[in-house]
PDB file of N, CA and C in Angstrom:
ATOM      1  N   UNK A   1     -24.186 -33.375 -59.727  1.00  0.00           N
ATOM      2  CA  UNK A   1     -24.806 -33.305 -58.423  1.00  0.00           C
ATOM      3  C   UNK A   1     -24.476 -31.953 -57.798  1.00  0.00           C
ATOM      4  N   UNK A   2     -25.779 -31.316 -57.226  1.00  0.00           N
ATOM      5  CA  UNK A   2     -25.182 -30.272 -56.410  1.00  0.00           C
ATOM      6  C   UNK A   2     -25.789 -30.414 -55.116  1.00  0.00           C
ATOM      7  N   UNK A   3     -25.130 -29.359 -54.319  1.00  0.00           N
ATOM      8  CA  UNK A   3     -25.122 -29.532 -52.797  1.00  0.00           C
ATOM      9  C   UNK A   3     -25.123 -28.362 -52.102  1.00  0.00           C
ATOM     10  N   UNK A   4     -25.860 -28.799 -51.242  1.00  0.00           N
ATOM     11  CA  UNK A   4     -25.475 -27.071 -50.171  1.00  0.00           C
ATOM     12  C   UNK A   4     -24.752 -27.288 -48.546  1.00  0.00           C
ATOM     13  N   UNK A   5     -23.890 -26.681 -48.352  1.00  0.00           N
ATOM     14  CA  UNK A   5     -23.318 -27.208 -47.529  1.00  0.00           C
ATOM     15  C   UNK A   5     -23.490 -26.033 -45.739  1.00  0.00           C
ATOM     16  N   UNK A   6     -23.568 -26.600 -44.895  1.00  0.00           N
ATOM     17  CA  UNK A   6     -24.172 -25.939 -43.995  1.00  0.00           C
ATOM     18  C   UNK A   6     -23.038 -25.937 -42.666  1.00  0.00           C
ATOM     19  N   UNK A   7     -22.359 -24.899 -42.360  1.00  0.00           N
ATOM     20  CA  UNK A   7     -21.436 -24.825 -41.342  1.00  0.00           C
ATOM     21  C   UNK A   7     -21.847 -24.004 -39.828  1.00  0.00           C
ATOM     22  N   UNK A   8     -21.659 -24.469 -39.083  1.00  0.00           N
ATOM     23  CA  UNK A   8     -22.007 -23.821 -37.759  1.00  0.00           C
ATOM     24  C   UNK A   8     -20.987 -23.286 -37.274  1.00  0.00           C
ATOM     25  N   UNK A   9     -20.724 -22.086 -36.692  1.00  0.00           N
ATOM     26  CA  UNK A   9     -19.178 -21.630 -36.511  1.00  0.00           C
ATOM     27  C   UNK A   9     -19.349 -20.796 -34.951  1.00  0.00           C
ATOM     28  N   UNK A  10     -18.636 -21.316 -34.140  1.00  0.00           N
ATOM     29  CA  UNK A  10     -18.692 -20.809 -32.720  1.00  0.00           C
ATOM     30  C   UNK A  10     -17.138 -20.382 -32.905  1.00  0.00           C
ATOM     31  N   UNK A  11     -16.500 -19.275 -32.519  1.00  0.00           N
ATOM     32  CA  UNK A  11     -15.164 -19.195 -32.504  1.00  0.00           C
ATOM     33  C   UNK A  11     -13.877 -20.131 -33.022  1.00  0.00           C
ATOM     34  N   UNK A  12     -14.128 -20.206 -34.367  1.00  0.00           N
ATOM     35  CA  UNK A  12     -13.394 -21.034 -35.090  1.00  0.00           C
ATOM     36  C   UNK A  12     -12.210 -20.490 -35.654  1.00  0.00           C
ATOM     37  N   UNK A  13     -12.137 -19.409 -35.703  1.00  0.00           N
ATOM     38  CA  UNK A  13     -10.796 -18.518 -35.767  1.00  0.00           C
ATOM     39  C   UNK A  13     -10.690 -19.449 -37.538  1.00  0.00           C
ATOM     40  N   UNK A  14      -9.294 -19.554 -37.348  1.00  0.00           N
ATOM     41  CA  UNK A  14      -8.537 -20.457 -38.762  1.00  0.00           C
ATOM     42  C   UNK A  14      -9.242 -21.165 -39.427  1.00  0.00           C
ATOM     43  N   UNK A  15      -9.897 -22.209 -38.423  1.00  0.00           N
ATOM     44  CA  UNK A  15     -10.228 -23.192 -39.041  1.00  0.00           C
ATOM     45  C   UNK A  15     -11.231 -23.029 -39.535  1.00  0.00           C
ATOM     46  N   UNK A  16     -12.280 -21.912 -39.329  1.00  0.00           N
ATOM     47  CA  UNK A  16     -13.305 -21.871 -40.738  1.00  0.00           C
ATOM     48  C   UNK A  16     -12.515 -21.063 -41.817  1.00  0.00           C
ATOM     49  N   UNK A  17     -11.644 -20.042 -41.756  1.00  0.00           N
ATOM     50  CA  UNK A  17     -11.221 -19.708 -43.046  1.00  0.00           C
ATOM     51  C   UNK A  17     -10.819 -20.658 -44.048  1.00  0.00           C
ATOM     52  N   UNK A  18      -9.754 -22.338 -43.558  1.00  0.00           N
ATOM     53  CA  UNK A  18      -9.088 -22.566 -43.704  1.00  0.00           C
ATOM     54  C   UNK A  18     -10.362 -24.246 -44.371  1.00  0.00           C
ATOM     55  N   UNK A  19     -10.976 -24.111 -43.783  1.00  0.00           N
ATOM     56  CA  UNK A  19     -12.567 -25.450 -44.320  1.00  0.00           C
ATOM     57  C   UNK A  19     -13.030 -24.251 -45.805  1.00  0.00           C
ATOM     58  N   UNK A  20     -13.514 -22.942 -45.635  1.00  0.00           N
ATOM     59  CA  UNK A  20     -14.087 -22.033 -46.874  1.00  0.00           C
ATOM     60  C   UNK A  20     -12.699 -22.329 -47.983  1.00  0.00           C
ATOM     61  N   UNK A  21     -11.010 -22.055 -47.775  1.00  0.00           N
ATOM     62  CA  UNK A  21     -10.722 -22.176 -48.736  1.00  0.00           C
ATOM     63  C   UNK A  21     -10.466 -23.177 -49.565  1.00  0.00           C
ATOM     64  N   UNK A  22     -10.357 -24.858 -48.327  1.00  0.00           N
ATOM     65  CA  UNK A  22     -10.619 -26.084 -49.281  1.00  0.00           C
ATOM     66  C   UNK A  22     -11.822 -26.116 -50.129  1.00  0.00           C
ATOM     67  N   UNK A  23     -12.918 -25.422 -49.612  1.00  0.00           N
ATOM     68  CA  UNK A  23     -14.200 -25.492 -50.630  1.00  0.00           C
ATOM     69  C   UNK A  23     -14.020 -25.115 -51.779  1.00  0.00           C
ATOM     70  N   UNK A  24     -13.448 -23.585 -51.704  1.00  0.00           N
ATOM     71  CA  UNK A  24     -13.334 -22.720 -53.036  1.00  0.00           C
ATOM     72  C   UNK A  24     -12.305 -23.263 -53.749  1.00  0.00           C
ATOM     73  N   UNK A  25     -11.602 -24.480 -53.005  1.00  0.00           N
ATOM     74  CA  UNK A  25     -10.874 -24.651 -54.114  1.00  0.00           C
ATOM     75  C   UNK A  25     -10.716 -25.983 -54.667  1.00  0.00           C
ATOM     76  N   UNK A  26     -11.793 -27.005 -53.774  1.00  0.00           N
ATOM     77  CA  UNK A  26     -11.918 -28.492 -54.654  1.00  0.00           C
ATOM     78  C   UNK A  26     -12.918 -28.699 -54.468  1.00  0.00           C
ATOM     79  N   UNK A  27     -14.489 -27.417 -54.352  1.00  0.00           N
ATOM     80  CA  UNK A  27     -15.587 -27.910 -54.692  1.00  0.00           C
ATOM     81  C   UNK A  27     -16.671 -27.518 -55.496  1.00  0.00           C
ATOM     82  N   UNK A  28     -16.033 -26.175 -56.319  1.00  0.00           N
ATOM     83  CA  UNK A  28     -16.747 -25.803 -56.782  1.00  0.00           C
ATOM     84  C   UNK A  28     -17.704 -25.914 -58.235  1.00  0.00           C
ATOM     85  N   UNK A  29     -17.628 -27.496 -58.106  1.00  0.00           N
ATOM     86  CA  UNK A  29     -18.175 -27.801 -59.531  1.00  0.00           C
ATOM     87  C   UNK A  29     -19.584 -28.392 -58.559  1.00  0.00           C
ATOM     88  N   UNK A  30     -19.584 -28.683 -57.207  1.00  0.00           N
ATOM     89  CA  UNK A  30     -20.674 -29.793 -56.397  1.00  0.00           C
ATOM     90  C   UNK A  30     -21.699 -28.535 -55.688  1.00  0.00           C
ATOM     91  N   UNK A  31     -20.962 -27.510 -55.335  1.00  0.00           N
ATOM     92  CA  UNK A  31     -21.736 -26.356 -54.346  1.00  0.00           C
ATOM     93  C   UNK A  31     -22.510 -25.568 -55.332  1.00  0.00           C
ATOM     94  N   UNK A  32     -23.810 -25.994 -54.579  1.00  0.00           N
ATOM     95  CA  UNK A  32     -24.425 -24.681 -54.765  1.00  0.00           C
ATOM     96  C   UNK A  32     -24.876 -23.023 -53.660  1.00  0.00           C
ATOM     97  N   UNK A  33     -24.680 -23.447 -52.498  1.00  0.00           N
ATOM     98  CA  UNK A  33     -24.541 -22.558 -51.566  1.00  0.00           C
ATOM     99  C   UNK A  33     -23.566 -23.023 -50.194  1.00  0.00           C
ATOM    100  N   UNK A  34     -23.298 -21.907 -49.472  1.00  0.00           N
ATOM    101  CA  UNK A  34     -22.664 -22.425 -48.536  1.00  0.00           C
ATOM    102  C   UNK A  34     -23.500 -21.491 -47.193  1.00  0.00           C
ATOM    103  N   UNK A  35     -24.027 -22.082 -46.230  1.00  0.00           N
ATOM    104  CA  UNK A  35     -24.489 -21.504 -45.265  1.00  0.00           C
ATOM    105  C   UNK A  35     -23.965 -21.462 -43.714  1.00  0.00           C
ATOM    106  N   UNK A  36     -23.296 -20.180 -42.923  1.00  0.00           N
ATOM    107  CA  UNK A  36     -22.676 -20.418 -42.106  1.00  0.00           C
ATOM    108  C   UNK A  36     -23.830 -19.748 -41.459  1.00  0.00           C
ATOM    109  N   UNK A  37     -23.551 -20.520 -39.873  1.00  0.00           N
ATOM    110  CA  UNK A  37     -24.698 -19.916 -39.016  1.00  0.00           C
ATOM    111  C   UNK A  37     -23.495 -19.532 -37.929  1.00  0.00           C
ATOM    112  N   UNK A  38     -23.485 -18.638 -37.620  1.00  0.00           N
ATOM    113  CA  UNK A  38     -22.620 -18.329 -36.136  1.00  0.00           C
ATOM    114  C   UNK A  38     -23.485 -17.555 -35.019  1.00  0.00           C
ATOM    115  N   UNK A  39     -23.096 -19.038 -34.906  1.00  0.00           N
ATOM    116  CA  UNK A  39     -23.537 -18.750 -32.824  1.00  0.00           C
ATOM    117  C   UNK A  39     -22.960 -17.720 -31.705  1.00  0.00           C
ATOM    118  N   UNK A  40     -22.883 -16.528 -32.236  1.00  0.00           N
ATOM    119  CA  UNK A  40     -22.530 -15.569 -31.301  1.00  0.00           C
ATOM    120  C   UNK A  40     -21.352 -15.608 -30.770  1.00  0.00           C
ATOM    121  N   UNK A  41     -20.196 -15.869 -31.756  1.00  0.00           N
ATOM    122  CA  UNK A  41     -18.760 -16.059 -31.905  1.00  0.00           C
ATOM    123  C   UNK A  41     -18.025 -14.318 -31.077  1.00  0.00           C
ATOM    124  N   UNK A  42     -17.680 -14.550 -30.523  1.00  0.00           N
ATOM    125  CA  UNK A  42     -16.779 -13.390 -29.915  1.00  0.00           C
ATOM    126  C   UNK A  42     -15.307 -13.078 -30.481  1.00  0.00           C
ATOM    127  N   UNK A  43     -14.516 -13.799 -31.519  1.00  0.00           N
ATOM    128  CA  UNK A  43     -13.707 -14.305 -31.827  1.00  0.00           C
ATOM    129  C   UNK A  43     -13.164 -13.436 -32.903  1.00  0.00           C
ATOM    130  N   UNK A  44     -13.753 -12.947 -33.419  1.00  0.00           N
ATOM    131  CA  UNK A  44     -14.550 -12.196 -34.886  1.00  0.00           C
ATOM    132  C   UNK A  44     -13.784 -12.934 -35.943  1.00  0.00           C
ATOM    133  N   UNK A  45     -14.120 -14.713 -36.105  1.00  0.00           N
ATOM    134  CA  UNK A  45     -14.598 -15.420 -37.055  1.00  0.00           C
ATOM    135  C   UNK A  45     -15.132 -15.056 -38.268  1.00  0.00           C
ATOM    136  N   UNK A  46     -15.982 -14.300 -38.252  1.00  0.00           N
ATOM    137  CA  UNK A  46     -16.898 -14.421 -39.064  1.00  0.00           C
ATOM    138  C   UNK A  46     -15.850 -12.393 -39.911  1.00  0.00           C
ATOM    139  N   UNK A  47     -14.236 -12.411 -39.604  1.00  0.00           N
ATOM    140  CA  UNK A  47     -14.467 -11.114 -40.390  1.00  0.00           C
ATOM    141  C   UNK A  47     -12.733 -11.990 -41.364  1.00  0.00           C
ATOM    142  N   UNK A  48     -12.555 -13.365 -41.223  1.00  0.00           N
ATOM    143  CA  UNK A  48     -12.015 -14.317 -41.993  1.00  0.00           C
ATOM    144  C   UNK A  48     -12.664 -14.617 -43.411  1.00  0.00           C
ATOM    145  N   UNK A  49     -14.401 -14.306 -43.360  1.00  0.00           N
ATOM    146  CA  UNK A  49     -14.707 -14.632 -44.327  1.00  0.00           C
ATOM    147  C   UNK A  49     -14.768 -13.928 -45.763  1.00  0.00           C
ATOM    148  N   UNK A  50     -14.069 -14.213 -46.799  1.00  0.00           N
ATOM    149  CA  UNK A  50     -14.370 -13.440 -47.768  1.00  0.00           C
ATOM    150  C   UNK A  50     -14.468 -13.683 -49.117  1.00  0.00           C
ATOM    151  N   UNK A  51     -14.893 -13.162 -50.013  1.00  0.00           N
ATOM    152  CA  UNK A  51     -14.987 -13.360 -51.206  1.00  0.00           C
ATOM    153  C   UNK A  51     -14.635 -14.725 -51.806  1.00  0.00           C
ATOM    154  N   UNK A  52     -16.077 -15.897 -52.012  1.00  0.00           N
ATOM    155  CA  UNK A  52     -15.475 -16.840 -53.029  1.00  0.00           C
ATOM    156  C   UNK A  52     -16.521 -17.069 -53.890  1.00  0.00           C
ATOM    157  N   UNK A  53     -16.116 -18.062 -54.906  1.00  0.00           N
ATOM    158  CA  UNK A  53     -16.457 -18.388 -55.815  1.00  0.00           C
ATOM    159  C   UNK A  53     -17.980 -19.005 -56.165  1.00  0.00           C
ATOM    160  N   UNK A  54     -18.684 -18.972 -54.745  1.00  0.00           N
ATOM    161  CA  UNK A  54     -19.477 -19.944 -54.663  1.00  0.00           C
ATOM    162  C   UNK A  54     -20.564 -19.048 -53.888  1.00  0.00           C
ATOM    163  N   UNK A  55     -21.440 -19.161 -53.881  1.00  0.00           N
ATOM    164  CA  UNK A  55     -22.653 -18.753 -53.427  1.00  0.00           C
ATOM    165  C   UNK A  55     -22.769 -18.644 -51.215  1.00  0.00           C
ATOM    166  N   UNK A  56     -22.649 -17.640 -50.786  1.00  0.00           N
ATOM    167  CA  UNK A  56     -22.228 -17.836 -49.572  1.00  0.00           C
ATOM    168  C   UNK A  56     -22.990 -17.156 -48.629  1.00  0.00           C
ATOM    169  N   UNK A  57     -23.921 -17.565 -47.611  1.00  0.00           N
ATOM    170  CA  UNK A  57     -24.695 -16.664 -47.089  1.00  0.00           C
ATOM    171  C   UNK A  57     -24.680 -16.868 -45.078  1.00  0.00           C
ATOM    172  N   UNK A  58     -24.480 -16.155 -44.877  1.00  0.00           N
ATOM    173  CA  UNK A  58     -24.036 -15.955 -42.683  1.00  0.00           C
ATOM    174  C   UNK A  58     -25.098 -15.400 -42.250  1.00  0.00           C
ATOM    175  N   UNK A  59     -25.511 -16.055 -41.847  1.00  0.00           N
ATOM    176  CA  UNK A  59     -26.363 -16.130 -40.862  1.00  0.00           C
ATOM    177  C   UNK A  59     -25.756 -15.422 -39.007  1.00  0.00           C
ATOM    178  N   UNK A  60     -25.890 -14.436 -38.605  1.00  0.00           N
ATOM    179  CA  UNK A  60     -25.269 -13.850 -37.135  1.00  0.00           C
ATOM    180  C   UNK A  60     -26.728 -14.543 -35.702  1.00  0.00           C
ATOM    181  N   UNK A  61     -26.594 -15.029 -35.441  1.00  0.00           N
ATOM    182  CA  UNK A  61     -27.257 -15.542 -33.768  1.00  0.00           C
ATOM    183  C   UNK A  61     -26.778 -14.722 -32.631  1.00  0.00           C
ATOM    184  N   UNK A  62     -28.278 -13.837 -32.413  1.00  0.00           N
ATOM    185  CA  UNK A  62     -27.679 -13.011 -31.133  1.00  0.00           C
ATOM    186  C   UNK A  62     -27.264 -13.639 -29.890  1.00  0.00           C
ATOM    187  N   UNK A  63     -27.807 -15.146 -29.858  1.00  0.00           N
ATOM    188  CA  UNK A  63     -26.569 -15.501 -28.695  1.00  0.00           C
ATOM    189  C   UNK A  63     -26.655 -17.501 -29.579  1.00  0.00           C
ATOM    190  N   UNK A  64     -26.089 -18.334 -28.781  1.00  0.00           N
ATOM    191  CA  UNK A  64     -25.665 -19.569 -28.866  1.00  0.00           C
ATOM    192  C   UNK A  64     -26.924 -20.731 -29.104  1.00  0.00           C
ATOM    193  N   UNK A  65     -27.399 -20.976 -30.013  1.00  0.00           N
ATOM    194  CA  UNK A  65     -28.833 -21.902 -29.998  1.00  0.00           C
ATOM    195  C   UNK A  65     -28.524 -23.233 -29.822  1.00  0.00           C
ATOM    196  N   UNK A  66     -26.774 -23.681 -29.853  1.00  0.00           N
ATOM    197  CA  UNK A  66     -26.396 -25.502 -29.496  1.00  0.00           C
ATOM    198  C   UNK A  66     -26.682 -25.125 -31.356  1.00  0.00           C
ATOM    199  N   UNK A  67     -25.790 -26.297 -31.521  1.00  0.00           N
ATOM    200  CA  UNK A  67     -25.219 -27.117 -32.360  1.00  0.00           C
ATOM    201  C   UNK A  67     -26.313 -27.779 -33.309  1.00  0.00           C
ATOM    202  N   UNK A  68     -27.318 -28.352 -32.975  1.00  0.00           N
ATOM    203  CA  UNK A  68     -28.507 -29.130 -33.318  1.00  0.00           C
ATOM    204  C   UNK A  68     -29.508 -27.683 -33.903  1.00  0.00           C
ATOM    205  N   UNK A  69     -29.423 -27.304 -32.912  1.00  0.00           N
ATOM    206  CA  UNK A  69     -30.548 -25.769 -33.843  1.00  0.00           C
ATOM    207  C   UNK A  69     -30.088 -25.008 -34.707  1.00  0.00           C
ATOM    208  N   UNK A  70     -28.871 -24.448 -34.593  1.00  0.00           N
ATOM    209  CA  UNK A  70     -28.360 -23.739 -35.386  1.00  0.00           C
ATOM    210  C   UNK A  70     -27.962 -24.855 -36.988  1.00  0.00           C
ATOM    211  N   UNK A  71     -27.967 -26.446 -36.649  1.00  0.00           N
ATOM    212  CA  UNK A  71     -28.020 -27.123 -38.503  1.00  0.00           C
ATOM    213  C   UNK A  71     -28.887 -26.915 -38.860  1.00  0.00           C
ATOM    214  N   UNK A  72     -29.976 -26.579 -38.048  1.00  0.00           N
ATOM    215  CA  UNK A  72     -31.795 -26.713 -38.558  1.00  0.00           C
ATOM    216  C   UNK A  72     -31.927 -25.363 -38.945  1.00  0.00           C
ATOM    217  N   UNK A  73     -31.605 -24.274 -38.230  1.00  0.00           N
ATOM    218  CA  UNK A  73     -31.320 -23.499 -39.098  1.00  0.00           C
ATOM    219  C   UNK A  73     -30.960 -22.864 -40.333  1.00  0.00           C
ATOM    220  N   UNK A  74     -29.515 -23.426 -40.670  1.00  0.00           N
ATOM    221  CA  UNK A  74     -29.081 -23.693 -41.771  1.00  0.00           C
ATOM    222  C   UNK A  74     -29.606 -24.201 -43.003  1.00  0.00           C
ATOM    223  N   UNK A  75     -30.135 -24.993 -42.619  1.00  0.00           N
ATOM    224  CA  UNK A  75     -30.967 -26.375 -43.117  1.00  0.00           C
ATOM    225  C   UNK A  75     -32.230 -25.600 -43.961  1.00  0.00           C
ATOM    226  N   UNK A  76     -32.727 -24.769 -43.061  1.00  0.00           N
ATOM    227  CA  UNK A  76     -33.797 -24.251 -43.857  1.00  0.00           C
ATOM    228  C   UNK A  76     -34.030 -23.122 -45.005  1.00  0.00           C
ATOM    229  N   UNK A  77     -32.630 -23.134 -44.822  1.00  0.00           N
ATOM    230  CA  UNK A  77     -32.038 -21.981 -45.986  1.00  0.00           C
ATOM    231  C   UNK A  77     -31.794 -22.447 -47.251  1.00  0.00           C
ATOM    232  N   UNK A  78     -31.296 -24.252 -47.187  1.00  0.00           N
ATOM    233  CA  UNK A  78     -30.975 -24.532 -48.746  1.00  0.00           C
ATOM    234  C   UNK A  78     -31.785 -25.271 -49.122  1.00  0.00           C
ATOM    235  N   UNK A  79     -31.620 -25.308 -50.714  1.00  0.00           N
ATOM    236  CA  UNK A  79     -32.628 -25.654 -51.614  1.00  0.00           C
ATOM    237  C   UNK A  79     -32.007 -26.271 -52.739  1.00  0.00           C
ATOM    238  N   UNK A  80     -30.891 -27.009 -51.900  1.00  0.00           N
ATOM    239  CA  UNK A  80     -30.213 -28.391 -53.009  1.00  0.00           C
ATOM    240  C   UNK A  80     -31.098 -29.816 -52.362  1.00  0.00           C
ATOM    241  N   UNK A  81     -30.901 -30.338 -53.709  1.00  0.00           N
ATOM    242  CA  UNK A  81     -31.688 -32.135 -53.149  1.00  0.00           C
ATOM    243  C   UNK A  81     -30.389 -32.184 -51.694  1.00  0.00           C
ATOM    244  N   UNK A  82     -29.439 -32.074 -51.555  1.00  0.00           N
ATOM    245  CA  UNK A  82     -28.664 -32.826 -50.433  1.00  0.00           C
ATOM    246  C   UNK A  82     -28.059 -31.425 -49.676  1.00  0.00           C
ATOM    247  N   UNK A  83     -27.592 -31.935 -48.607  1.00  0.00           N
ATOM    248  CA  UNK A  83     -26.758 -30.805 -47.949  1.00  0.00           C
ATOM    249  C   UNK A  83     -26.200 -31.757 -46.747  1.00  0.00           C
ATOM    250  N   UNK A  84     -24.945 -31.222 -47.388  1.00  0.00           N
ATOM    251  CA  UNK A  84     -24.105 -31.289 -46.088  1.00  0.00           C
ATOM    252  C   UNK A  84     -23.536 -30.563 -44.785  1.00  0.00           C
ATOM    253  N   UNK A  85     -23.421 -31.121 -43.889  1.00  0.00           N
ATOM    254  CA  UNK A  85     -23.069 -30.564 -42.674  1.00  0.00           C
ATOM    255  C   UNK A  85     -21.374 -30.660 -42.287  1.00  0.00           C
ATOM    256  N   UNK A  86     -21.176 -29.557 -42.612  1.00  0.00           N
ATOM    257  CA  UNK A  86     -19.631 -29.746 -42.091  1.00  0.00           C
ATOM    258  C   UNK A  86     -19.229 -28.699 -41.030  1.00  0.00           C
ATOM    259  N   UNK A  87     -18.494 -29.345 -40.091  1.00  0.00           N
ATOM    260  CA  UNK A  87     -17.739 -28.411 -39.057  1.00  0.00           C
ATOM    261  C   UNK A  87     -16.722 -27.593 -39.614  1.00  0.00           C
ATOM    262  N   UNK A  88     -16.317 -26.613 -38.593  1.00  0.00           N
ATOM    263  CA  UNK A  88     -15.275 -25.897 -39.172  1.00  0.00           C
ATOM    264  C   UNK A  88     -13.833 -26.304 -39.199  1.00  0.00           C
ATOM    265  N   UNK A  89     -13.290 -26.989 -38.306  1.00  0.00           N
ATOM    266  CA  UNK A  89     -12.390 -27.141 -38.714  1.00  0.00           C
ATOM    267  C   UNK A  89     -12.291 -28.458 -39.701  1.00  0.00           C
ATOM    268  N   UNK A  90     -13.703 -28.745 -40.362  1.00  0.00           N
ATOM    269  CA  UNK A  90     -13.256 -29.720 -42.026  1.00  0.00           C
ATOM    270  C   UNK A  90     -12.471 -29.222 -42.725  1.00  0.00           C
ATOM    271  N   UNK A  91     -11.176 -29.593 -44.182  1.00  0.00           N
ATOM    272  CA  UNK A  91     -10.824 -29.687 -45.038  1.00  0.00           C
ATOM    273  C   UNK A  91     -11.193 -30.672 -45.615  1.00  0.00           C
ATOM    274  N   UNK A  92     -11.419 -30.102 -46.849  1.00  0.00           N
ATOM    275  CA  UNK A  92     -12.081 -31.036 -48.538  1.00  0.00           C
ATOM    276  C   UNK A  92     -10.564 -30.951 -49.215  1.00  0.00           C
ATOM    277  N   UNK A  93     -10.713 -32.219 -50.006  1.00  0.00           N
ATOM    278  CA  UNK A  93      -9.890 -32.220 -50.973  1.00  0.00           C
ATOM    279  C   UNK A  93     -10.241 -32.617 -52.157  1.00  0.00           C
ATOM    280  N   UNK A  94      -8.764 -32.874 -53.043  1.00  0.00           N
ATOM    281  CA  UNK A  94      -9.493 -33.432 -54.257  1.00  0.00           C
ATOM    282  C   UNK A  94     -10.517 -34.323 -54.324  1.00  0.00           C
ATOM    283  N   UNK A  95     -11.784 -34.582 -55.050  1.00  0.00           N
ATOM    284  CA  UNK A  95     -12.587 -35.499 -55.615  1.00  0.00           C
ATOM    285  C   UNK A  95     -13.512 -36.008 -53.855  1.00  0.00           C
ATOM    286  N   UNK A  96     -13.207 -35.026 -53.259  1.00  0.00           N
ATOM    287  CA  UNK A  96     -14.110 -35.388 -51.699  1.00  0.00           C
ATOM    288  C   UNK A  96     -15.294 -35.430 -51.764  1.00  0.00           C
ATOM    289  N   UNK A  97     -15.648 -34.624 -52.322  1.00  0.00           N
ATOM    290  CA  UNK A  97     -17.462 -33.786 -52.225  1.00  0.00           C
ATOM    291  C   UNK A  97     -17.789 -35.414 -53.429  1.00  0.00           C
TER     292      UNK A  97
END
């Protein structure tokens, strides 16, 4: 089974680095992309992110579209049968996905 997984990130500081490295590291047999949309994070979130194993694409929002637009967003980017929606501060673990 694969999956694309879709994160919305408003000033998440840690906790999106810290959701990307449970991915890269107990999901990469299920992911096929990972899509972050950030909502015009002031935080600079989005300079936590780096290099993994898995297919990873950010999306920048010149300002805040809510929570609901920015999944639909996301949403329209992947092209797995399923996708999940996870917040940032999720952790995956073993055998989760």
């Amino acid at each position: 089974m694969h999956l694309d997984i879709v994160i919305v990130n408003w000033n998440s500081g840690d906790f999106l680095k810290n959701c990307l490295n449970s991915l890269n590291q107990y999901g990469l047999n299920e992911i096929q992309k990972v899509v972050i949309i950030d909502n015009n994070s002031f935080d600079n979130s989005h300079n936590l992110i780096k290099k993994y194993d898995f297919n990873i694409e950010v999306v920048f929002n010149q300002k805040n579209v809510g929570f609901g637009s920015a999944c639909n967003q996301g949403a329209a980017l992947c092209s797995s049968p399923f996708i999940l929606f996870l917040n940032p501060d999720t952790e995956i673990f073993e055998n989760s996905l």
